[in-house]
Structure formats: structure tokens, C-alpha cells
């Protein structure tokens, strides 16, 4: 992790060291683990499949089990943090995530690994909504807080970019289980730093109930959708289990909408979607993550199964896709400040689409050099789009609903990641190269659709009317 800046604040409550970067370090260690475990596993998947005798369907669940629980519980855990206090929930999330990581590292079979990944997803959902609240409390000075938020955002790019390379190094050395063992000392350090140096924000006991029935309905709907897409690759789209999963998705969605309309304090305020810019940005987030993370799921399989790359070489082979994240994110921030979010979103999505379509040249004997530019374009386009779409979401949301808007957008991104892995993995069930080609056409088309939505509904500058 890069060196943390010195952060100075005017006052400090008793027992809290607000004059150091230790609160920021504590929060960022937890957030780094959450984002790292989205990408670090991708390089290890073929080795995990061999070691645990798992097929593509099992590997899809290893990735999507984590992402689905993470996405499905974000809104609920955000409300839980408000009611119980951000520090309590963040510490609980750290503990759950670390225990889940231990379960992953010790898993004797792919079923156990998937269950442990579900536990990790719960820990991630508990940590992420609370982390910004903790930073806000730890650094009340506006300048220090802005710098802390900047570091927090940079951590996501560093974790996503480091994941494939770090995963390759660990798999090539101690083995795939070390990918998860790594979280144990990091989690322990984050727990200790949080207990000792992070202040405790006040809990909001007046907040209405957490609407648990609606949360369960939403989680069931997401699980049905992803489960149907994943299992369709092995069982077929008309198999009763697959049709039943899609029926669960539909029933859960209907139940969620009905419960939210009757709730005095809905998790998902319907007024947010009355702003076209917000709705368009939410859809763009889903399409963006579906295409990019779906590609990150298939690329290691392609390099290791067809080109017989080692896990370490695969990690470095993915650098063109993940190594440009920091550059694209920095450029997106500058462009968005000067031109508004529309231009970087449209340009990023078109460049990303070109990168995905470039994978149509991938075949059993395709030289690696041919795929460098497509990978770089896909990664750069995604990095250019994401900060701008986040800005568009926050500009489109009413000030009083900014927290809910951020939660909805982040949940949508994680849902997109889960669907991308589910759909792309299902497409390669009949053959890796034909499935890969179908997947990148689907992903690239989604990027172009997202570009059209951005051009139509995202304003150039200023708050939308």
C-alpha cells in the first residue's frame, strides 16, 4: 500500500489519536482486503479447480458467492451501521471476514469453499458502508477528511490492480490457500488498529426499522437470478432447477417491490429513480462491471487452459487490464471536474467496448501481444468511466438521499460483477473459445448500450434539473 499522508485535525476526544494516519490505515486495511478478494481469486481459479476437482460451475460460485452476498446486503448493513454505530459494525465485519478467510484457506472441498466465501461476503457488506462514516468521524477537519477520502478511493484501485499479480505470486509460491491465509494477519492488524485508534461515531437509535422482510426478498431475488445463470451452463436453460431459480428471482422481486411500497422507511427510496440521470447511472454501473469482471473471470481460464500459463505468468499477463486503473481513475477525476461526467463516461465506455470486441481475435494459437491492446483498452475504459459515473449518481441524487444513492450504486456494481461472471461462465460451458467470443460480444454490446444511455441522460456539467 502506498504511504499514507499525514492528516491533521483540530481536536481529539480522549483516547483517540486523531493527529495521525492510524485511523485511516485501520479502515483502509479492511477495505483493501474487501476489494482485493474480488480480483485476487481470479488467477487462482484454475488451480483451485484442479486441487478441489471443481468444474467451471463450481468456480463461478467461488466468485459469485462472495459478490452476491456483498451486493445483496450492502443496503441492509448500511442501515445497521447507522443504528448500532459504525465502529461496532465495522469491527464485526472485520471479524466475520477474517474468519471466513480462514474457512476458505482450510476448505477441503469446493462446497466448503463456496460457503466460506459467503461468509466473506457478509463481512465485506458490514465493512464497506461503515468505513466512510468512520473516516468522517476520525477526521472532522474538512481538508484532512478530503485527503482521507482520496486515499480510501485510491485503495480500491490499488487492490483491484494488485489482485491478479499478488494472486499469481502466492499461487506460484505457497499455493492457492495462501491467497486466503494472507487475510488473517491483515485482518488482525486492522482489528487492533480499529479498536485502539478509530473513534466511535454516535449511533442513530431513532432510525426506523431495517425492513428485514424486504431485505430477504431482495437477497432471494438476486440469488435466484445468479443461480439460474450459473447452473444453466451445466444443466441447460430449460432444466427444472434453472427455471425454478428464475421463478425465485421473479417472486423475490415482486415481493421486494410490494414490501418497499408499504414500508414507512424503505431501504430503496423510490424517489431516487425519478431522476433519469440517476437511473441511467445505476444501469451503467451494472453493465460496466458485468463486462469488465466477466472478462477478468474468463481471461485466466483462457491463458492457463489454452496457453498453459502458470498462475504467476497469468497474473503478470493481466497487468495491461488492471495496471491502467490508477491512470484512468486520475484522468477521469480531472475530466469530470472540467467537463462534467458525460464526456469521460461516453469516451470510457466506447474505449472499453473496443477492448472487449478486441478479444474476438483470441484463439488457441493467438500470440499474447495481440491481446495487450484489447486488455489495456478494457481496463482503461472501465477506470475512466467509474469515477465519472459515481459523480453522476451523487449529482443526480437529492442531498438528503446521498447515502442511499451511493449504496444503491455500489450494490448495482456488485450485482453487475456477479451477473458478468455468471453469464460469461455459462457461455464457455460448451467450449472456451466460442464461449469467450460470445461473452465479449455480449459485454461489448452492453458497454455501447451504456455509452448511449450516458450520452442521452447524463448532463454535461452541473446538477441535473
Tab-separated table of C-alpha atoms in Angstrom:
chain	number	residue	atom	x	y	z
A	1	UNK	CA	0.000	0.000	0.000
A	2	UNK	CA	1.283	3.481	-0.749
A	3	UNK	CA	2.432	5.686	2.097
A	4	UNK	CA	-0.464	7.379	3.872
A	5	UNK	CA	-0.462	11.176	4.123
A	6	UNK	CA	-0.181	12.932	7.452
A	7	UNK	CA	-3.642	14.040	8.453
A	8	UNK	CA	-4.051	16.848	10.998
A	9	UNK	CA	-7.301	17.668	12.748
A	10	UNK	CA	-8.078	20.354	15.287
A	11	UNK	CA	-9.348	18.344	18.251
A	12	UNK	CA	-9.306	14.802	19.548
A	13	UNK	CA	-11.575	13.094	22.039
A	14	UNK	CA	-9.950	11.326	24.960
A	15	UNK	CA	-8.279	8.072	23.976
A	16	UNK	CA	-8.336	8.781	20.242
A	17	UNK	CA	-5.221	9.638	18.235
A	18	UNK	CA	-6.673	11.995	15.666
A	19	UNK	CA	-3.336	13.540	14.817
A	20	UNK	CA	-2.027	10.511	12.938
A	21	UNK	CA	-2.881	8.410	9.935
A	22	UNK	CA	-3.624	5.354	12.083
A	23	UNK	CA	-7.445	5.587	11.807
A	24	UNK	CA	-7.080	5.843	8.032
A	25	UNK	CA	-4.689	2.903	7.981
A	26	UNK	CA	-7.118	0.780	10.006
A	27	UNK	CA	-10.071	1.494	7.720
A	28	UNK	CA	-8.042	1.128	4.524
A	29	UNK	CA	-6.620	-2.241	5.569
A	30	UNK	CA	-10.145	-3.604	5.875
A	31	UNK	CA	-11.281	-2.023	2.610
A	32	UNK	CA	-8.152	-3.270	0.824
A	33	UNK	CA	-8.999	-6.871	1.786
A	34	UNK	CA	-12.581	-6.485	0.561
A	35	UNK	CA	-11.596	-5.233	-2.903
A	36	UNK	CA	-8.538	-7.459	-3.190
A	37	UNK	CA	-10.625	-10.584	-2.697
A	38	UNK	CA	-12.741	-9.666	-5.721
A	39	UNK	CA	-9.748	-9.962	-8.084
A	40	UNK	CA	-7.043	-11.954	-6.275
A	41	UNK	CA	-9.042	-15.169	-6.632
A	42	UNK	CA	-9.339	-14.934	-10.421
A	43	UNK	CA	-5.769	-16.052	-11.101
A	44	UNK	CA	-6.055	-18.907	-8.592
A	45	UNK	CA	-9.310	-20.305	-10.026
A	46	UNK	CA	-7.842	-22.876	-12.450
A	47	UNK	CA	-5.503	-24.162	-9.724
A	48	UNK	CA	-8.379	-24.281	-7.227
A	49	UNK	CA	-10.429	-26.209	-9.769
A	50	UNK	CA	-7.672	-28.786	-10.146
A	51	UNK	CA	-6.974	-29.062	-6.438
A	52	UNK	CA	-10.612	-29.374	-5.365
A	53	UNK	CA	-11.825	-31.197	-8.514
A	54	UNK	CA	-14.238	-28.380	-9.367
A	55	UNK	CA	-15.653	-27.551	-12.794
A	56	UNK	CA	-16.480	-24.137	-14.248
A	57	UNK	CA	-19.822	-24.054	-12.419
A	58	UNK	CA	-18.149	-24.582	-9.053
A	59	UNK	CA	-15.579	-21.887	-9.822
A	60	UNK	CA	-18.355	-19.476	-10.774
A	61	UNK	CA	-19.886	-19.989	-7.330
A	62	UNK	CA	-16.494	-19.345	-5.707
A	63	UNK	CA	-16.502	-15.873	-7.289
A	64	UNK	CA	-20.213	-15.095	-7.238
A	65	UNK	CA	-20.927	-16.448	-3.757
A	66	UNK	CA	-18.789	-13.646	-2.373
A	67	UNK	CA	-20.102	-10.956	-4.691
A	68	UNK	CA	-23.780	-11.846	-4.308
A	69	UNK	CA	-23.808	-11.654	-0.515
A	70	UNK	CA	-21.707	-8.499	-0.658
A	71	UNK	CA	-24.143	-6.841	-3.082
A	72	UNK	CA	-27.332	-8.153	-1.528
A	73	UNK	CA	-26.570	-6.938	1.990
A	74	UNK	CA	-25.000	-3.528	1.304
A	75	UNK	CA	-28.201	-1.543	1.869
A	76	UNK	CA	-29.141	-3.515	4.973
A	77	UNK	CA	-25.679	-3.233	6.527
A	78	UNK	CA	-25.597	0.496	5.832
A	79	UNK	CA	-28.720	0.914	7.932
A	80	UNK	CA	-27.325	-1.416	10.566
A	81	UNK	CA	-24.262	0.806	10.885
A	82	UNK	CA	-26.453	3.852	11.463
A	83	UNK	CA	-28.417	2.103	14.203
A	84	UNK	CA	-25.628	0.273	16.035
A	85	UNK	CA	-22.732	2.617	15.289
A	86	UNK	CA	-20.186	2.417	12.502
A	87	UNK	CA	-17.316	1.175	14.652
A	88	UNK	CA	-19.313	-1.722	16.108
A	89	UNK	CA	-20.446	-2.880	12.670
A	90	UNK	CA	-17.019	-2.356	11.090
A	91	UNK	CA	-15.337	-4.433	13.799
A	92	UNK	CA	-17.969	-7.121	13.372
A	93	UNK	CA	-17.355	-7.129	9.635
A	94	UNK	CA	-13.595	-7.432	10.122
A	95	UNK	CA	-14.076	-10.401	12.425
A	96	UNK	CA	-16.526	-12.139	10.108
A	97	UNK	CA	-14.351	-11.517	7.040
A	98	UNK	CA	-11.220	-12.822	8.761
A	99	UNK	CA	-12.999	-15.962	9.976
A	100	UNK	CA	-14.426	-16.507	6.502
A	101	UNK	CA	-10.925	-16.192	5.048
A	102	UNK	CA	-9.690	-18.882	7.430
A	103	UNK	CA	-12.548	-21.111	6.282
A	104	UNK	CA	-11.576	-20.533	2.643
A	105	UNK	CA	-7.926	-21.353	3.314
A	106	UNK	CA	-8.802	-24.607	5.086
A	107	UNK	CA	-11.635	-25.711	2.762
A	108	UNK	CA	-11.370	-29.435	1.919
A	109	UNK	CA	-13.921	-29.262	-0.910
A	110	UNK	CA	-15.359	-26.673	-3.265
A	111	UNK	CA	-18.711	-26.684	-1.418
A	112	UNK	CA	-16.994	-25.653	1.803
A	113	UNK	CA	-15.002	-23.023	-0.078
A	114	UNK	CA	-18.202	-21.529	-1.513
A	115	UNK	CA	-19.825	-21.415	1.949
A	116	UNK	CA	-16.765	-19.688	3.383
A	117	UNK	CA	-16.877	-17.175	0.520
A	118	UNK	CA	-20.473	-16.396	1.507
A	119	UNK	CA	-19.205	-15.581	4.992
A	120	UNK	CA	-16.546	-13.323	3.485
A	121	UNK	CA	-19.266	-11.532	1.517
A	122	UNK	CA	-21.188	-10.853	4.730
A	123	UNK	CA	-18.073	-9.403	6.322
A	124	UNK	CA	-17.457	-7.187	3.289
A	125	UNK	CA	-21.038	-5.889	3.330
A	126	UNK	CA	-20.674	-4.998	7.019
A	127	UNK	CA	-17.375	-3.162	6.497
A	128	UNK	CA	-17.827	-1.050	3.378
A	129	UNK	CA	-20.826	1.153	4.341
A	130	UNK	CA	-19.302	1.805	7.778
A	131	UNK	CA	-15.833	2.713	6.542
A	132	UNK	CA	-16.711	6.181	5.228
A	133	UNK	CA	-18.677	7.001	8.379
A	134	UNK	CA	-15.616	6.110	10.441
A	135	UNK	CA	-13.364	8.356	8.367
A	136	UNK	CA	-15.850	11.217	8.662
A	137	UNK	CA	-15.764	10.848	12.423
A	138	UNK	CA	-11.996	10.349	12.649
A	139	UNK	CA	-11.156	13.450	10.601
A	140	UNK	CA	-13.623	16.276	11.307
A	141	UNK	CA	-11.402	18.852	9.616
A	142	UNK	CA	-12.613	19.272	6.032
A	143	UNK	CA	-9.184	19.260	4.392
A	144	UNK	CA	-7.982	16.239	6.327
A	145	UNK	CA	-11.237	14.433	5.609
A	146	UNK	CA	-10.973	15.114	1.867
A	147	UNK	CA	-7.448	13.721	1.826
A	148	UNK	CA	-8.566	10.663	3.779
A	149	UNK	CA	-11.422	10.019	1.329
A	150	UNK	CA	-8.960	10.372	-1.538
A	151	UNK	CA	-6.675	7.730	-0.060
A	152	UNK	CA	-9.693	5.487	0.623
A	153	UNK	CA	-10.724	5.716	-3.033
A	154	UNK	CA	-7.186	5.083	-4.269
A	155	UNK	CA	-7.041	1.913	-2.194
A	156	UNK	CA	-9.776	0.367	-4.352
A	157	UNK	CA	-7.724	0.885	-7.496
A	158	UNK	CA	-4.555	-0.420	-5.860
A	159	UNK	CA	-6.334	-3.513	-4.545
A	160	UNK	CA	-8.032	-4.273	-7.857
A	161	UNK	CA	-4.768	-3.818	-9.758
A	162	UNK	CA	-2.645	-5.772	-7.280
A	163	UNK	CA	-5.058	-8.705	-7.085
A	164	UNK	CA	-4.061	-10.730	-10.167
A	165	UNK	CA	-0.320	-10.193	-9.687
A	166	UNK	CA	-0.394	-10.894	-5.961
A	167	UNK	CA	-2.580	-13.926	-6.586
A	168	UNK	CA	-0.105	-15.237	-9.144
A	169	UNK	CA	2.832	-14.760	-6.772
A	170	UNK	CA	1.054	-16.530	-3.920
A	171	UNK	CA	-0.185	-19.435	-6.039
A	172	UNK	CA	3.252	-19.914	-7.568
A	173	UNK	CA	4.851	-19.873	-4.109
A	174	UNK	CA	2.985	-21.213	-1.055
A	175	UNK	CA	-0.066	-22.283	-3.071
A	176	UNK	CA	-3.659	-21.137	-3.616
A	177	UNK	CA	-4.624	-21.434	0.056
A	178	UNK	CA	-2.158	-18.653	0.884
A	179	UNK	CA	-4.408	-16.275	-1.088
A	180	UNK	CA	-6.848	-16.533	1.816
A	181	UNK	CA	-4.317	-17.037	4.639
A	182	UNK	CA	-2.947	-13.598	3.723
A	183	UNK	CA	-6.110	-12.024	5.137
A	184	UNK	CA	-5.514	-13.403	8.632
A	185	UNK	CA	-2.588	-11.158	9.678
A	186	UNK	CA	-4.036	-8.210	7.743
A	187	UNK	CA	-7.423	-8.668	9.422
A	188	UNK	CA	-5.827	-8.999	12.856
A	189	UNK	CA	-3.824	-5.791	12.327
A	190	UNK	CA	-6.925	-3.935	11.147
A	191	UNK	CA	-8.894	-5.144	14.186
A	192	UNK	CA	-6.191	-3.973	16.606
A	193	UNK	CA	-5.783	-0.579	14.927
A	194	UNK	CA	-9.546	-0.027	14.775
A	195	UNK	CA	-10.057	-0.845	18.453
A	196	UNK	CA	-7.218	1.408	19.581
A	197	UNK	CA	-7.258	4.343	17.172
A	198	UNK	CA	-10.617	4.728	15.406
A	199	UNK	CA	-13.201	6.912	17.209
A	200	UNK	CA	-16.719	5.640	17.766
A	201	UNK	CA	-19.391	7.658	15.889
A	202	UNK	CA	-22.703	8.117	17.667
A	203	UNK	CA	-25.394	5.584	16.776
A	204	UNK	CA	-28.755	6.808	15.469
A	205	UNK	CA	-31.225	4.958	17.704
A	206	UNK	CA	-34.119	6.945	16.239
A	207	UNK	CA	-33.714	5.349	12.816
A	208	UNK	CA	-36.765	3.301	11.729
A	209	UNK	CA	-36.620	-0.479	11.437
A	210	UNK	CA	-34.302	-2.166	8.965
A	211	UNK	CA	-37.079	-3.736	6.880
A	212	UNK	CA	-35.741	-7.297	7.166
A	213	UNK	CA	-38.534	-8.935	5.070
A	214	UNK	CA	-37.721	-6.685	2.105
A	215	UNK	CA	-34.026	-7.442	2.529
A	216	UNK	CA	-34.688	-11.190	2.467
A	217	UNK	CA	-36.855	-10.809	-0.633
A	218	UNK	CA	-34.113	-8.840	-2.426
A	219	UNK	CA	-31.443	-11.369	-1.454
A	220	UNK	CA	-33.632	-14.243	-2.688
A	221	UNK	CA	-34.240	-12.492	-5.986
A	222	UNK	CA	-30.519	-11.886	-6.589
A	223	UNK	CA	-29.602	-15.431	-5.615
A	224	UNK	CA	-32.226	-16.829	-7.979
A	225	UNK	CA	-31.023	-14.712	-10.887
A	226	UNK	CA	-27.337	-15.531	-10.456
A	227	UNK	CA	-28.002	-19.164	-9.593
A	228	UNK	CA	-30.123	-19.683	-12.697
A	229	UNK	CA	-27.468	-18.121	-14.937
A	230	UNK	CA	-24.654	-20.172	-13.381
A	231	UNK	CA	-26.387	-23.545	-13.363
A	232	UNK	CA	-27.730	-23.095	-16.895
A	233	UNK	CA	-24.245	-23.792	-18.234
A	234	UNK	CA	-24.193	-27.280	-16.752
A	235	UNK	CA	-27.888	-28.183	-16.679
A	236	UNK	CA	-29.351	-26.276	-19.628
A	237	UNK	CA	-31.684	-23.290	-19.671
A	238	UNK	CA	-34.858	-25.417	-19.531
A	239	UNK	CA	-33.831	-27.642	-16.609
A	240	UNK	CA	-36.390	-27.522	-13.757
A	241	UNK	CA	-33.755	-26.325	-11.279
A	242	UNK	CA	-32.795	-23.449	-13.565
A	243	UNK	CA	-36.401	-22.474	-14.236
A	244	UNK	CA	-37.083	-22.688	-10.511
A	245	UNK	CA	-34.186	-20.313	-9.804
A	246	UNK	CA	-35.564	-17.776	-12.269
A	247	UNK	CA	-39.031	-18.162	-10.715
A	248	UNK	CA	-37.489	-17.424	-7.311
A	249	UNK	CA	-35.888	-14.328	-8.818
A	250	UNK	CA	-39.226	-13.077	-10.155
A	251	UNK	CA	-41.128	-13.855	-6.953
A	252	UNK	CA	-38.462	-12.180	-4.816
A	253	UNK	CA	-38.510	-9.064	-6.981
A	254	UNK	CA	-42.305	-8.774	-6.799
A	255	UNK	CA	-42.215	-9.272	-3.029
A	256	UNK	CA	-39.467	-6.693	-2.623
A	257	UNK	CA	-41.343	-4.010	-4.591
A	258	UNK	CA	-44.570	-4.722	-2.677
A	259	UNK	CA	-42.857	-4.598	0.722
A	260	UNK	CA	-40.912	-1.446	-0.091
A	261	UNK	CA	-44.071	0.388	-1.166
A	262	UNK	CA	-45.723	-0.450	2.157
A	263	UNK	CA	-42.657	0.352	4.280
A	264	UNK	CA	-42.570	3.671	6.194
A	265	UNK	CA	-38.773	3.736	5.730
A	266	UNK	CA	-37.889	1.814	2.551
A	267	UNK	CA	-34.313	0.656	2.006
A	268	UNK	CA	-34.552	1.742	-1.615
A	269	UNK	CA	-36.315	5.138	-1.763
A	270	UNK	CA	-38.371	5.058	-4.998
A	271	UNK	CA	-37.951	8.802	-5.462
A	272	UNK	CA	-34.322	8.260	-6.429
A	273	UNK	CA	-35.308	6.640	-9.706
A	274	UNK	CA	-37.430	9.601	-10.774
A	275	UNK	CA	-34.212	11.332	-11.832
A	276	UNK	CA	-33.278	9.952	-15.289
A	277	UNK	CA	-29.587	10.638	-14.682
A	278	UNK	CA	-29.630	8.511	-11.529
A	279	UNK	CA	-31.462	5.606	-13.168
A	280	UNK	CA	-29.156	5.716	-16.182
A	281	UNK	CA	-26.045	5.800	-13.969
A	282	UNK	CA	-27.285	2.831	-11.949
A	283	UNK	CA	-27.812	0.782	-15.125
A	284	UNK	CA	-24.424	1.878	-16.455
A	285	UNK	CA	-22.763	0.634	-13.253
A	286	UNK	CA	-24.334	-2.811	-13.731
A	287	UNK	CA	-23.326	-3.064	-17.404
A	288	UNK	CA	-19.817	-1.773	-16.755
A	289	UNK	CA	-18.976	-4.264	-14.017
A	290	UNK	CA	-20.669	-7.125	-15.846
A	291	UNK	CA	-18.434	-6.698	-18.884
A	292	UNK	CA	-15.151	-5.995	-17.128
A	293	UNK	CA	-15.338	-8.527	-14.293
A	294	UNK	CA	-16.802	-11.134	-16.598
A	295	UNK	CA	-13.680	-10.715	-18.729
A	296	UNK	CA	-11.435	-10.970	-15.655
A	297	UNK	CA	-13.109	-14.286	-14.864
A	298	UNK	CA	-12.531	-15.767	-18.325
A	299	UNK	CA	-9.083	-14.370	-19.122
A	300	UNK	CA	-7.191	-16.507	-16.543
A	301	UNK	CA	-9.024	-19.608	-17.770
A	302	UNK	CA	-8.048	-18.732	-21.339
A	303	UNK	CA	-4.361	-18.133	-20.545
A	304	UNK	CA	-3.943	-21.156	-18.280
A	305	UNK	CA	-6.024	-23.737	-20.151
A	306	UNK	CA	-5.208	-22.847	-23.763
A	307	UNK	CA	-1.754	-21.291	-23.475
A	308	UNK	CA	-0.696	-23.289	-20.397
A	309	UNK	CA	0.487	-20.240	-18.481
A	310	UNK	CA	1.427	-20.682	-14.846
A	311	UNK	CA	-0.566	-18.759	-12.252
A	312	UNK	CA	2.337	-16.325	-11.832
A	313	UNK	CA	2.642	-15.692	-15.552
A	314	UNK	CA	-1.137	-15.268	-15.772
A	315	UNK	CA	-1.033	-12.608	-13.068
A	316	UNK	CA	1.518	-10.604	-14.998
A	317	UNK	CA	-0.326	-11.262	-18.264
A	318	UNK	CA	-3.357	-9.449	-16.825
A	319	UNK	CA	-1.354	-6.332	-15.970
A	320	UNK	CA	-2.451	-4.458	-19.123
A	321	UNK	CA	-6.069	-4.742	-17.925
A	322	UNK	CA	-5.570	-3.845	-14.264
A	323	UNK	CA	-2.392	-1.765	-14.381
A	324	UNK	CA	-4.094	1.181	-16.078
A	325	UNK	CA	-6.741	1.577	-13.360
A	326	UNK	CA	-4.869	4.283	-11.441
A	327	UNK	CA	-4.130	6.295	-14.620
A	328	UNK	CA	-7.705	6.074	-15.874
A	329	UNK	CA	-9.174	6.984	-12.491
A	330	UNK	CA	-6.918	10.032	-12.112
A	331	UNK	CA	-7.735	11.244	-15.624
A	332	UNK	CA	-11.447	10.691	-15.020
A	333	UNK	CA	-11.341	12.899	-11.920
A	334	UNK	CA	-9.742	15.769	-13.846
A	335	UNK	CA	-12.046	15.445	-16.846
A	336	UNK	CA	-15.154	15.228	-14.701
A	337	UNK	CA	-14.159	18.381	-12.804
A	338	UNK	CA	-13.652	20.266	-16.088
A	339	UNK	CA	-16.368	18.914	-18.368
A	340	UNK	CA	-18.866	17.094	-16.164
A	341	UNK	CA	-19.358	13.325	-16.089
A	342	UNK	CA	-20.833	12.768	-19.552
A	343	UNK	CA	-17.643	13.068	-21.641
A	344	UNK	CA	-15.441	10.667	-19.635
A	345	UNK	CA	-18.316	8.214	-19.352
A	346	UNK	CA	-19.044	8.110	-23.072
A	347	UNK	CA	-15.371	8.009	-24.079
A	348	UNK	CA	-14.539	5.386	-21.456
A	349	UNK	CA	-17.409	3.122	-22.426
A	350	UNK	CA	-16.618	3.298	-26.140
A	351	UNK	CA	-12.915	2.572	-25.499
A	352	UNK	CA	-13.878	-0.281	-23.157
A	353	UNK	CA	-16.234	-1.724	-25.787
A	354	UNK	CA	-13.422	-1.675	-28.338
A	355	UNK	CA	-11.241	-3.537	-25.876
A	356	UNK	CA	-13.854	-6.228	-25.289
A	357	UNK	CA	-14.501	-6.674	-29.001
A	358	UNK	CA	-10.734	-6.959	-29.492
A	359	UNK	CA	-10.887	-10.299	-27.693
A	360	UNK	CA	-12.655	-11.713	-30.747
A	361	UNK	CA	-9.126	-12.287	-32.073
A	362	UNK	CA	-8.388	-14.661	-29.187
A	363	UNK	CA	-7.917	-18.256	-30.271
A	364	UNK	CA	-5.905	-21.346	-29.330
A	365	UNK	CA	-2.758	-20.027	-31.031
A	366	UNK	CA	-3.198	-16.249	-30.721
A	367	UNK	CA	0.066	-14.521	-29.662
A	368	UNK	CA	-0.136	-12.728	-26.335
A	369	UNK	CA	0.932	-9.428	-27.917
A	370	UNK	CA	-2.300	-9.350	-29.930
A	371	UNK	CA	-4.351	-9.176	-26.718
A	372	UNK	CA	-2.329	-6.497	-24.897
A	373	UNK	CA	-4.129	-3.557	-26.507
A	374	UNK	CA	-7.643	-5.046	-26.008
A	375	UNK	CA	-6.890	-5.695	-22.325
A	376	UNK	CA	-5.498	-2.199	-21.819
A	377	UNK	CA	-8.490	-0.642	-23.581
A	378	UNK	CA	-10.994	-2.601	-21.489
A	379	UNK	CA	-9.236	-1.690	-18.240
A	380	UNK	CA	-8.646	1.961	-19.128
A	381	UNK	CA	-12.216	2.447	-20.361
A	382	UNK	CA	-13.618	0.947	-17.171
A	383	UNK	CA	-11.334	3.089	-14.988
A	384	UNK	CA	-12.250	6.227	-16.928
A	385	UNK	CA	-15.979	5.552	-16.601
A	386	UNK	CA	-16.331	4.509	-12.959
A	387	UNK	CA	-15.381	7.747	-11.121
A	388	UNK	CA	-17.424	9.810	-13.549
A	389	UNK	CA	-20.493	7.601	-13.128
A	390	UNK	CA	-20.116	7.850	-9.351
A	391	UNK	CA	-20.090	11.636	-9.652
A	392	UNK	CA	-23.170	11.491	-11.899
A	393	UNK	CA	-25.044	9.403	-9.328
A	394	UNK	CA	-24.227	11.774	-6.478
A	395	UNK	CA	-25.145	14.844	-8.534
A	396	UNK	CA	-28.480	13.340	-9.557
A	397	UNK	CA	-29.497	12.321	-6.027
A	398	UNK	CA	-31.127	14.765	-3.586
A	399	UNK	CA	-28.758	15.805	-0.807
A	400	UNK	CA	-30.790	14.036	1.863
A	401	UNK	CA	-30.629	10.793	-0.114
A	402	UNK	CA	-26.922	10.832	-0.978
A	403	UNK	CA	-26.129	7.912	1.334
A	404	UNK	CA	-28.908	5.768	-0.105
A	405	UNK	CA	-27.872	6.740	-3.640
A	406	UNK	CA	-24.278	5.665	-3.012
A	407	UNK	CA	-25.447	2.367	-1.522
A	408	UNK	CA	-27.743	1.670	-4.488
A	409	UNK	CA	-24.988	2.432	-6.981
A	410	UNK	CA	-22.409	0.248	-5.232
A	411	UNK	CA	-24.903	-2.584	-4.837
A	412	UNK	CA	-25.692	-2.328	-8.556
A	413	UNK	CA	-21.991	-2.558	-9.416
A	414	UNK	CA	-21.576	-5.712	-7.349
A	415	UNK	CA	-24.701	-7.212	-8.931
A	416	UNK	CA	-23.179	-6.466	-12.332
A	417	UNK	CA	-19.984	-8.267	-11.338
A	418	UNK	CA	-21.940	-11.316	-10.199
A	419	UNK	CA	-24.037	-11.415	-13.366
A	420	UNK	CA	-20.984	-10.963	-15.578
A	421	UNK	CA	-19.262	-13.966	-14.016
A	422	UNK	CA	-22.485	-15.992	-14.114
A	423	UNK	CA	-23.324	-15.274	-17.755
A	424	UNK	CA	-19.783	-15.365	-19.127
A	425	UNK	CA	-19.022	-18.595	-17.283
A	426	UNK	CA	-22.180	-20.208	-18.582
A	427	UNK	CA	-21.325	-19.239	-22.160
A	428	UNK	CA	-17.991	-21.112	-22.070
A	429	UNK	CA	-19.610	-24.349	-20.854
A	430	UNK	CA	-19.806	-25.580	-24.466
A	431	UNK	CA	-16.283	-24.541	-25.431
A	432	UNK	CA	-13.819	-21.969	-24.158
A	433	UNK	CA	-13.035	-20.057	-27.347
A	434	UNK	CA	-16.593	-19.902	-28.813
A	435	UNK	CA	-17.958	-19.039	-25.380
A	436	UNK	CA	-15.309	-16.368	-24.877
A	437	UNK	CA	-16.218	-14.793	-28.219
A	438	UNK	CA	-19.930	-14.805	-27.383
A	439	UNK	CA	-19.177	-13.336	-23.957
A	440	UNK	CA	-17.097	-10.405	-25.229
A	441	UNK	CA	-19.732	-9.610	-27.864
A	442	UNK	CA	-22.329	-9.529	-25.089
A	443	UNK	CA	-20.088	-7.425	-22.845
A	444	UNK	CA	-19.057	-5.042	-25.601
A	445	UNK	CA	-22.680	-4.539	-26.645
A	446	UNK	CA	-23.508	-3.760	-23.017
A	447	UNK	CA	-20.750	-1.135	-22.954
A	448	UNK	CA	-22.130	0.504	-26.108
A	449	UNK	CA	-25.650	0.495	-24.648
A	450	UNK	CA	-24.242	2.136	-21.529
A	451	UNK	CA	-22.491	4.763	-23.695
A	452	UNK	CA	-25.803	5.547	-25.397
A	453	UNK	CA	-27.503	5.939	-22.004
A	454	UNK	CA	-24.739	8.270	-20.835
A	455	UNK	CA	-24.946	10.387	-23.985
A	456	UNK	CA	-28.723	10.663	-23.644
A	457	UNK	CA	-29.296	11.125	-19.914
A	458	UNK	CA	-26.109	12.331	-18.223
A	459	UNK	CA	-25.733	16.119	-18.189
A	460	UNK	CA	-22.546	17.767	-19.376
A	461	UNK	CA	-21.988	19.915	-16.287
A	462	UNK	CA	-23.833	20.915	-13.170
A	463	UNK	CA	-26.627	19.290	-11.246
A	464	UNK	CA	-29.397	17.827	-13.439
A	465	UNK	CA	-32.743	19.514	-13.445
